Coordinates of C-alpha atoms and ligand atoms in Angstrom, one line a residue:
M1 CA 28.1 -15.8 -7.7
T2 CA 24.5 -15.2 -7.4
K3 CA 21.5 -17.7 -9.0
L4 CA 19.3 -14.9 -8.9
F5 CA 18.2 -12.2 -11.5
S6 CA 19.4 -8.9 -11.1
N7 CA 16.1 -7.2 -11.1
Y8 CA 16.4 -5.8 -7.9
K9 CA 19.3 -4.0 -6.2
R10 CA 20.2 -6.0 -2.9
A11 CA 22.1 -4.6 -0.5
A12 CA 24.7 -7.1 1.3
I13 CA 22.9 -7.6 4.4
D14 CA 20.5 -10.6 5.4
F15 CA 18.2 -9.9 8.3
A16 CA 18.4 -13.1 10.6
S17 CA 15.4 -12.0 13.2
A18 CA 13.2 -9.4 14.0
Q19 CA 11.3 -8.3 16.9
G20 CA 9.1 -5.2 17.6
N21 CA 10.3 -2.5 15.3
Y22 CA 13.9 -3.6 15.3
L23 CA 15.7 -5.9 12.5
T24 CA 18.8 -7.7 13.4
D25 CA 21.2 -9.0 10.3
T26 CA 23.2 -12.2 10.3
T27 CA 26.4 -10.2 11.8
G28 CA 24.3 -9.1 14.9
K29 CA 23.8 -5.6 14.0
T30 CA 20.6 -4.3 15.0
Y31 CA 18.7 -1.5 12.9
L32 CA 15.1 0.6 13.7
D33 CA 13.1 -0.4 11.1
F34 CA 11.4 3.2 9.0
S35 CA 10.6 0.7 6.1
S36 CA 8.2 -2.2 7.7
G37 CA 9.6 -4.2 4.6
I38 CA 8.0 -2.0 2.0
G39 CA 5.1 -1.0 4.1
V40 CA 4.1 -4.5 5.0
T41 CA 5.1 -5.2 8.3
N42 CA 2.8 -2.5 9.6
L43 CA 2.5 -3.8 13.1
G44 CA 6.0 -4.2 13.4
Y45 CA 6.8 -7.9 14.3
H46 CA 4.0 -8.6 16.4
P47 CA 3.5 -11.4 18.7
R48 CA -0.3 -11.8 18.0
V49 CA 0.5 -12.1 14.5
N50 CA 3.2 -14.5 15.1
Q51 CA 1.3 -16.9 17.5
A52 CA -1.9 -16.9 14.8
L53 CA 0.3 -18.0 12.5
T54 CA 2.0 -20.8 14.6
D55 CA -1.4 -21.8 16.1
Q56 CA -2.5 -22.2 12.3
V57 CA 0.0 -24.4 11.0
G58 CA -0.6 -26.7 14.2
N59 CA -4.0 -27.0 12.5
I60 CA -4.3 -26.7 9.1
L61 CA -2.0 -25.0 6.0
H62 CA -4.3 -25.5 3.0
Q63 CA -7.8 -25.6 1.9
P64 CA -9.1 -24.7 -1.8
N65 CA -11.4 -22.5 -2.2
L66 CA -14.2 -25.1 -3.1
Y67 CA -14.9 -25.2 0.5
Y68 CA -16.6 -22.7 3.1
N69 CA -13.6 -20.7 4.9
Q70 CA -14.6 -19.5 8.0
L71 CA -11.2 -17.1 8.2
Q72 CA -12.0 -15.7 4.7
E73 CA -15.5 -14.6 6.0
D74 CA -13.9 -13.3 9.3
V75 CA -11.3 -11.4 7.4
A76 CA -14.1 -9.7 5.1
G77 CA -16.2 -9.0 8.0
L78 CA -13.3 -7.0 9.9
L79 CA -12.6 -5.1 6.5
T80 CA -16.0 -4.2 5.7
G81 CA -17.7 -4.0 9.1
D82 CA -21.7 -3.2 8.3
K83 CA -20.6 -1.5 5.0
D84 CA -22.0 -3.0 1.5
Y85 CA -18.9 -4.5 0.1
L86 CA -18.0 -7.8 -1.1
A87 CA -14.1 -9.4 -0.7
F88 CA -12.3 -11.4 -3.2
F89 CA -8.8 -12.6 -1.6
C90 CA -5.7 -13.2 -3.7
N91 CA -2.1 -13.0 -2.8
S92 CA -0.4 -9.4 -3.9
G93 CA -1.2 -6.3 -4.7
A94 CA -0.9 -6.6 -8.3
E95 CA -3.6 -9.3 -8.2
A96 CA -5.6 -7.2 -6.5
N97 CA -5.6 -4.4 -9.0
E98 CA -5.9 -7.3 -11.7
A99 CA -9.1 -8.4 -9.8
A100 CA -10.4 -4.5 -9.7
I101 CA -9.8 -4.1 -13.4
K102 CA -11.6 -7.0 -14.3
I103 CA -14.6 -6.2 -12.1
A104 CA -15.2 -3.3 -13.4
R105 CA -14.6 -3.8 -16.8
K106 CA -17.4 -6.8 -16.5
A107 CA -19.7 -5.1 -14.3
S108 CA -19.9 -1.8 -16.3
G109 CA -19.6 -3.6 -20.0
K110 CA -16.8 -0.9 -20.9
Q111 CA -13.3 -1.3 -21.2
E112 CA -11.7 2.2 -20.8
I113 CA -10.1 2.8 -17.7
I114 CA -8.4 6.3 -16.4
T115 CA -5.6 6.1 -14.1
F116 CA -2.9 8.8 -13.3
Q117 CA 0.4 9.8 -14.4
N118 CA 3.1 8.9 -11.7
S119 CA 0.6 6.2 -10.3
F120 CA 1.8 2.7 -9.5
H121 CA -0.7 0.0 -9.6
G122 CA 2.1 -3.3 -10.1
R123 CA 3.8 -5.5 -12.6
T124 CA 1.6 -7.7 -14.1
F125 CA 0.3 -6.9 -17.7
G126 CA -3.1 -5.2 -16.5
S127 CA -1.6 -3.6 -13.1
M128 CA 1.6 -2.4 -15.2
S129 CA -0.6 -1.1 -18.1
A130 CA -2.6 1.0 -15.5
T131 CA 0.4 2.2 -14.2
G132 CA 1.3 5.7 -15.2
Q133 CA 5.0 5.7 -15.7
D134 CA 6.9 4.7 -18.9
K135 CA 10.1 3.3 -17.3
I136 CA 7.8 0.2 -15.8
K137 CA 6.6 -0.7 -19.3
Q138 CA 9.8 -0.5 -21.2
G139 CA 10.7 -3.2 -23.2
F140 CA 7.8 -5.3 -22.9
G141 CA 6.0 -4.5 -25.9
E142 CA 2.3 -3.7 -26.2
G143 CA 0.4 -3.4 -22.7
V144 CA -3.1 -3.8 -22.2
P145 CA -5.0 -1.6 -24.0
H146 CA -8.0 1.2 -23.0
F147 CA -5.9 3.2 -20.4
S148 CA -5.2 6.4 -20.2
Y149 CA -3.3 8.5 -17.8
A150 CA -4.6 12.0 -16.3
I151 CA -2.5 14.5 -14.4
F152 CA -3.0 13.7 -10.6
N153 CA -4.7 16.5 -8.5
D154 CA -6.2 18.1 -11.9
M155 CA -10.2 17.3 -12.4
D156 CA -10.2 19.0 -15.9
S157 CA -7.4 16.2 -17.3
V158 CA -9.6 13.3 -15.8
K159 CA -12.6 15.3 -17.7
A160 CA -11.2 15.5 -20.8
L161 CA -10.1 11.8 -20.9
A162 CA -13.7 10.6 -19.7
N163 CA -16.1 9.2 -22.4
K164 CA -19.3 7.2 -22.6
E165 CA -17.0 4.1 -22.9
T166 CA -15.4 5.0 -19.6
S167 CA -15.7 2.0 -17.0
A168 CA -13.5 3.3 -14.2
I169 CA -11.1 5.9 -12.8
M170 CA -8.4 4.4 -10.3
L171 CA -5.8 6.0 -8.0
E172 CA -3.9 6.0 -5.4
L173 CA -4.7 8.3 -2.7
V174 CA -1.3 9.0 -1.8
Q175 CA 1.3 8.1 -4.7
G176 CA 3.5 6.2 -3.1
E177 CA 6.3 4.6 -5.3
S178 CA 6.8 7.8 -7.4
G179 CA 7.5 9.9 -4.3
V180 CA 5.1 10.0 -1.7
Q181 CA 2.4 12.6 -3.3
P182 CA -0.6 12.9 -1.4
A183 CA -4.0 13.6 -3.5
D184 CA -5.5 16.8 -2.6
K185 CA -8.9 16.6 -0.5
A186 CA -11.1 19.0 -3.0
F187 CA -9.9 17.0 -5.8
V188 CA -11.0 13.7 -4.7
K189 CA -14.1 15.1 -3.4
A190 CA -14.7 16.3 -6.8
L191 CA -13.8 13.0 -8.4
S192 CA -15.9 10.8 -6.2
D193 CA -18.9 13.6 -7.0
Y194 CA -18.3 13.1 -10.9
C195 CA -17.8 9.2 -10.5
Q196 CA -21.2 9.4 -8.4
E197 CA -22.6 11.7 -11.3
T198 CA -21.9 9.7 -14.4
G199 CA -22.1 6.2 -12.8
I200 CA -17.9 5.4 -13.6
Y201 CA -16.7 3.3 -11.0
L202 CA -14.0 4.7 -9.0
I203 CA -11.5 2.4 -7.7
V204 CA -9.0 3.1 -5.0
D205 CA -5.7 1.0 -5.0
E206 CA -5.1 1.2 -1.1
V207 CA -2.4 -1.2 -1.5
Q208 CA 0.1 0.9 0.0
T209 CA -2.0 3.6 2.1
G210 CA -4.3 0.9 3.5
I211 CA -4.3 -1.1 6.9
G212 CA -3.4 1.6 9.2
R213 CA -0.4 2.9 7.1
T214 CA -1.9 7.0 7.1
G215 CA -3.3 6.3 10.6
K216 CA -6.4 5.1 9.7
L217 CA -7.6 1.7 8.5
F218 CA -8.1 2.8 5.0
A219 CA -7.0 6.2 3.7
C220 CA -10.4 6.6 2.1
E221 CA -10.9 7.6 5.9
H222 CA -9.0 10.8 5.6
Y223 CA -10.6 11.9 2.1
D224 CA -14.5 10.8 3.3
I225 CA -15.3 8.8 0.3
E226 CA -16.6 5.2 -0.2
P227 CA -15.4 3.9 -3.3
D228 CA -17.1 1.5 -5.8
I229 CA -14.0 -1.0 -5.6
F230 CA -10.9 -0.8 -3.6
T231 CA -7.9 -3.1 -3.3
L232 CA -5.3 -4.0 -0.4
A233 CA -2.4 -6.0 0.0
K234 CA 0.9 -5.2 1.5
G235 CA 0.0 -4.5 5.2
L236 CA -2.9 -6.6 5.6
A237 CA -1.4 -10.0 7.0
N238 CA 1.2 -8.0 8.4
G239 CA 4.3 -10.2 6.2
V240 CA 2.4 -12.9 4.8
P241 CA 1.6 -12.6 0.8
V242 CA -1.8 -11.5 0.5
G243 CA -4.3 -9.4 -1.6
A244 CA -7.6 -8.5 -1.4
M245 CA -10.3 -6.5 -3.8
L246 CA -13.4 -5.5 -2.5
A247 CA -16.5 -3.7 -4.4
K248 CA -20.1 -2.9 -3.6
S249 CA -22.3 -5.5 -3.4
S250 CA -24.3 -4.4 -6.5
L251 CA -21.3 -5.4 -8.6
G252 CA -21.3 -9.0 -6.9
G253 CA -23.1 -10.3 -10.1
A254 CA -19.7 -9.7 -12.1
F255 CA -18.0 -12.0 -10.3
S256 CA -20.2 -14.8 -10.3
Y257 CA -19.3 -18.8 -10.1
G258 CA -16.4 -19.2 -12.5
S259 CA -15.8 -15.9 -13.4
H260 CA -12.3 -15.3 -11.3
G261 CA -10.3 -17.2 -9.1
S262 CA -6.8 -18.1 -7.4
T263 CA -5.5 -21.2 -6.0
F264 CA -3.6 -19.7 -2.9
G265 CA -5.9 -16.6 -2.6
G266 CA -7.3 -16.5 0.9
N267 CA -5.5 -19.6 2.2
K268 CA -5.6 -20.1 5.6
L269 CA -2.1 -19.1 6.7
S270 CA -2.5 -15.4 4.8
M271 CA -6.0 -15.2 6.6
A272 CA -4.9 -16.2 10.1
A273 CA -2.5 -13.6 10.2
A274 CA -4.8 -11.1 8.3
K275 CA -7.4 -11.8 11.0
A276 CA -5.0 -11.1 13.9
T277 CA -3.1 -8.1 11.8
L278 CA -7.0 -6.5 11.8
E279 CA -7.8 -7.4 15.3
V280 CA -5.0 -5.7 16.7
M281 CA -5.6 -2.6 14.5
L282 CA -9.4 -2.3 15.4
T283 CA -8.7 -2.3 19.2
P284 CA -10.2 1.0 20.4
D285 CA -7.7 3.9 20.2
F286 CA -4.9 1.7 18.4
L287 CA -5.2 3.7 15.2
D288 CA -5.9 6.9 17.0
T289 CA -2.8 6.8 18.5
A290 CA -1.2 5.5 15.3
L291 CA -2.2 8.8 13.6
E292 CA -1.1 10.6 16.7
N293 CA 2.1 9.5 16.2
G294 CA 2.4 9.3 12.8
N295 CA 1.5 13.3 12.8
K296 CA 4.1 13.6 15.8
L297 CA 6.8 12.1 13.1
Q298 CA 5.9 14.1 10.6
V299 CA 6.0 17.5 12.2
K300 CA 9.2 16.2 14.0
L301 CA 10.7 15.6 10.7
Q302 CA 9.7 19.0 9.6
E303 CA 10.9 20.8 12.8
V304 CA 14.6 19.2 12.3
L305 CA 14.8 18.7 8.5
S306 CA 13.5 22.2 7.5
D307 CA 16.7 23.9 7.3
K308 CA 19.0 21.3 6.2
E309 CA 20.2 22.5 2.8
T310 CA 19.7 19.0 1.1
V311 CA 15.9 19.1 2.3
T312 CA 13.3 20.4 -0.1
T313 CA 9.9 19.3 1.6
V314 CA 8.6 16.8 3.9
R315 CA 5.3 15.6 3.1
G316 CA 2.9 12.4 3.8
L317 CA -0.1 11.2 5.4
G318 CA 0.1 9.8 9.0
Y319 CA 3.1 7.0 8.7
M320 CA 3.4 7.2 5.2
I321 CA 6.2 9.7 4.7
G322 CA 8.4 11.1 1.9
I323 CA 11.6 13.7 2.6
E324 CA 12.6 15.5 -0.9
T325 CA 16.0 16.0 -1.5
T326 CA 18.5 17.1 -3.8
G327 CA 20.9 14.6 -2.1
N328 CA 22.4 11.2 -3.4
L329 CA 19.4 8.6 -2.4
S330 CA 21.8 5.4 -2.4
E331 CA 24.3 7.7 0.1
L332 CA 21.7 8.5 2.2
V333 CA 20.4 5.3 2.4
Q334 CA 23.7 3.8 3.1
A335 CA 24.4 6.4 5.9
A336 CA 21.0 5.8 7.6
R337 CA 22.1 2.1 7.4
D338 CA 25.3 2.4 8.8
K339 CA 23.7 4.1 11.7
G340 CA 21.5 1.6 12.6
L341 CA 18.1 3.2 10.4
I342 CA 16.4 1.3 7.6
V343 CA 14.7 3.4 5.5
L344 CA 13.8 3.6 1.5
T345 CA 13.1 5.8 -1.3
A346 CA 10.9 6.6 -3.6
G347 CA 10.6 8.3 -7.4
T348 CA 13.8 10.0 -8.2
N349 CA 14.6 12.2 -5.2
V350 CA 12.6 11.3 -2.2
I351 CA 13.5 9.3 1.1
R352 CA 10.5 7.5 1.9
L353 CA 9.8 6.4 5.3
L354 CA 7.2 3.4 5.9
P355 CA 8.1 2.9 9.7
P356 CA 5.4 0.3 11.9
I357 CA 3.0 2.3 12.9
T358 CA 3.5 1.2 16.5
L359 CA 6.7 3.4 16.8
S360 CA 7.2 4.4 20.4
D361 CA 8.3 7.9 21.2
A362 CA 12.1 6.9 22.0
E363 CA 11.9 4.9 18.6
I364 CA 10.7 8.3 16.8
E365 CA 13.4 10.4 18.6
K366 CA 16.1 7.8 17.7
G367 CA 14.4 7.9 14.0
V368 CA 14.4 11.5 13.9
A369 CA 17.8 12.1 15.3
I370 CA 19.6 9.8 12.6
L371 CA 17.5 11.4 9.6
S372 CA 19.0 14.6 11.0
E373 CA 22.6 13.6 11.6
I374 CA 22.4 11.8 7.9
F375 CA 21.2 15.3 6.2
D376 CA 23.7 17.4 7.6
Ligands
PLP401 C1 -0.1 1.4 -4.8 C2 0.5 0.1 -5.2 N1 -0.3 -0.7 -5.6 C3 0.2 -2.3 -6.4 C4 1.2 -2.5 -5.8 C5 1.7 -4.0 -6.2 O1 2.1 -4.8 -5.3 P1 2.6 -6.1 -5.3 O2 4.0 -6.2 -4.9 O3 2.0 -6.8 -3.9 O4 2.0 -6.7 -6.4 C6 2.1 -1.6 -4.8 C7 3.3 -2.0 -4.9 O5 4.4 -1.6 -4.3 C8 1.4 -0.4 -4.7 O6 2.3 0.7 -4.3

């Protein structure tokens, strides 16, 4: 009998170990991982990150945010390069989005925030209220006010909601949880221009799309935009809990001494893992190869799946891929597991793939072959 809440639907599989892009369960069965947790272990189970963690545990585990933290400075530096952003570290995507909502409200002195229908931004009250899906909010009573929900990829609907009290517009560049829906390039460009013209802050939630997931360090790079604020979590420390909110330094005054904080945010363990993760990703050519392989995976899936009766579309960006299907999602996920492949779902009709961005050609072939079999 479980002593845990039933807020997750758990498969009767417990993973005992992992190496590279493979997981092994307690019965000894191995699986090729096309999920990276839920888009977390973007490098696979990587020796360099593991070594950084081991080294850090041997030195010091915890230090409060009352002291200078070189690791936080290093990670912020790797994330921002020569761009004019400041970073705040926390422990999850929801917390990162809370920080984004708070800094936008405080820096602008306004409260209204426009997000999008079918978006997902987290489960805390603020991030849940930002989320444009009723089912996530059911039963929890009144949410945080002053959010409104535009239609994704529809600039007119954004303009219809914006007014002089609008502080920010917040979006995922690929809506992940609701079904892997990439934003249109022209829409994002128009949105970014509109924010610049009006002084409304642009917040990009890169919790799922960031840290190499789409074949670039940030999905923003595909769209050629520089948001005022962006958030990260999932892949940032390749499996260790972490979150980050980055904002243009001109907003820095809103997060002055005492305005926001977190006991564990930016702790040495997560920062050591994040630093190692970013150092691997920023190795010359690493992300170019990831983008190439992610595209290759998507093209192969399109080739192999396009004539399957139950596959409607294959879409995505880099290594963030959705296979829309009329098939039964639970049965498909189970069939993939039986054949040794771990996949995810999104929305009501999408098999979601968030593989490690380190897949070899052989692993791509293997995953595609299994997916082809399960859709037969
Ligand atoms: C786009 C996006 N934002 C926020 C979150 C929430 O992150 P966390 O579960 O770390 O709080 C998620 C999680 O799936 C996400 O995909």
